[in-house]
Amino acid sequence: MYNLITNELQKIFKKRKVLIVMILFSAITVLFSVIQYQSQHKTPMQTVVEDEKLIATYKSALPYEDANQAKQLRQIINTEKSNIRNAYRQEELKKLSWKDQINNLISDDEKKKDSADLAGDNTKIEQVNEDILVKKYALKNNMPELADSSNVKAIDVFTEMVSVLSIIILPVIICIIVLDVVSGENSPPTMKMLLAKPCSRGKILFSKFSAASIASIISIVGSEIISFLILGIIIGFGKANSPLQVGTKYEFNPSKTLAGDWHDVQAILDSSYVIPQWKFILEIIVLQLLFIVAFTSVCILISTIANTNTLSMTAGIVIAVILSFMIIKISSGDGSSAGDVPLRRIAPYIINTYASAGLMLTGNLPQMIRNPDVSLTLGIAVNVITGALSYILAHVWFTKKDMLV
């Protein structure tokens, strides 16, 4: 078995596409992380100047928008005004010691929770709770750097960017690496020679699945490590024990109905908690490994059923992209499309929904999908069940079908 897996790994890594995928994924991650860093790494006064320009732009556009768009613009303007007030407050607090700065910010946050702007909005209140948890963590663990909100490092933006990019990029990467593992043996017709070896078909398929899983893990995790190292060299790595809020849970909000009689979701108060970044990264890796292995099974099934390499690659990538864009569509919408409701109902049971381990851990996924059924526990179950069923079906198909190559 070891020799079979080694042989399959050699086949996979001899293909240029694996190296190209690693380079592209690393480059995209670094590029978007740097852009994210530049948007966050701003002094309070830089924030004031930029937000005032944005407000002026939005106000000039208001007379030309319809009622719904104008309402959205006013909400954005109010958010920018709030950001400006916060920036002036941060600039004012710079005169104090870092502990006094954080204590004052915690006091501000506590008052904010009781303000009229947040009244009845559990999601926004919980976001403030998360900010308070992070600040208290900083005080408890003697972390003065957290008094400066512009002190953003690689470990902060990298995990955020990987979480977002994984939704669409991860399934496609796995497809490119895996989809020709079985179907690629049909043209040129090398499958008969492989089957002529004194090994059962089951062992041959398992060796291909194992090698494909290992190759995908090396390519994806390796790319992430490379991009993190590059990003760290550019902007600094940051501290592994810096805090991150995770675990936010959601429920349906009975008082807010969207299109199609679908209720929006709201955060469950005090459901969030804080963990250090190193633990968050370890948990991301474990969940990512689970998704990679599960989605590799799906690709192996497609590759086994398809008679040609072209059909396998085309069908697999098209399916992966459609499912990923479906998740993006319902995540980026404002709830005004009734057509999104059926997609929201089935999203919790689709493996692509859980491509981003980071969004699963933070709890942002159910808010994006607007379905509280989406959860870490269900995500693990969907990955395990989908992966197991796909491999079983691939095994049955591969061991029973006639090889006419």
Coordinates of C-alpha atoms in Angstrom, one line a residue, residues 123 127 130 162-168 245-252 262 264-267 280 287 291 323-324 326-333 343-344 346-380 382-383:
T123 CA -26.2 41.4 17.1
Q127 CA -20.3 42.8 18.8
E130 CA -16.8 40.9 21.9
V162 CA -7.8 33.1 4.6
S163 CA -11.2 32.7 6.2
V164 CA -12.8 34.8 3.5
L165 CA -10.9 33.4 0.5
S166 CA -11.4 29.8 1.5
I167 CA -15.1 29.9 0.6
I168 CA -14.5 29.9 -3.1
Q245 CA -13.3 36.6 19.7
V246 CA -15.0 33.3 18.6
G247 CA -18.0 31.1 19.1
T248 CA -20.8 33.6 18.5
K249 CA -24.2 31.8 18.3
Y250 CA -27.3 33.0 16.4
E251 CA -31.0 32.5 16.5
F252 CA -33.9 33.6 14.3
W262 CA -37.7 34.4 6.0
D264 CA -33.3 37.4 9.9
V265 CA -30.9 36.1 12.5
Q266 CA -29.6 37.8 15.7
A267 CA -26.7 37.0 18.0
F280 CA -7.5 29.7 16.6
L287 CA -11.1 21.8 10.5
F291 CA -12.8 19.7 4.8
L323 CA -22.0 25.8 -5.0
S324 CA -19.4 28.3 -3.8
M326 CA -24.4 30.2 -4.2
I327 CA -23.0 30.6 -0.7
I328 CA -21.4 34.0 -1.7
K329 CA -24.7 35.2 -3.2
I330 CA -26.8 34.5 -0.2
S331 CA -24.1 35.8 2.1
S332 CA -23.6 39.1 0.3
G333 CA -27.4 39.9 -0.2
L343 CA -30.8 28.4 -0.9
R344 CA -30.7 29.4 2.8
I346 CA -30.3 23.9 2.0
A347 CA -27.1 25.7 2.7
P348 CA -26.5 24.1 6.1
Y349 CA -26.3 20.7 4.5
I350 CA -23.9 21.5 1.6
I351 CA -20.3 20.8 2.2
N352 CA -19.1 24.0 0.4
T353 CA -20.8 26.1 3.1
Y354 CA -18.1 24.9 5.5
A355 CA -15.1 25.5 3.3
S356 CA -14.0 28.4 5.6
A357 CA -12.9 27.0 8.9
G358 CA -12.3 30.5 10.2
L359 CA -15.9 31.6 9.6
M360 CA -17.1 28.4 11.3
L361 CA -15.0 29.1 14.4
T362 CA -15.9 32.8 14.8
G363 CA -19.5 32.1 14.3
N364 CA -19.9 34.6 11.4
L365 CA -21.1 31.9 9.1
P366 CA -24.7 31.6 10.3
Q367 CA -25.0 35.4 10.2
M368 CA -23.8 35.5 6.6
I369 CA -26.1 32.7 5.5
R370 CA -28.9 34.0 7.7
N371 CA -29.6 30.6 9.0
P372 CA -28.8 29.6 12.7
D373 CA -28.8 25.9 11.7
V374 CA -25.3 26.5 10.3
S375 CA -23.0 25.6 13.1
L376 CA -19.6 24.2 13.9
T377 CA -21.1 20.9 15.0
L378 CA -23.3 20.5 11.9
G379 CA -20.3 21.5 9.7
I380 CA -18.2 18.7 11.1
V382 CA -21.7 17.4 7.0
N383 CA -18.0 17.0 6.2

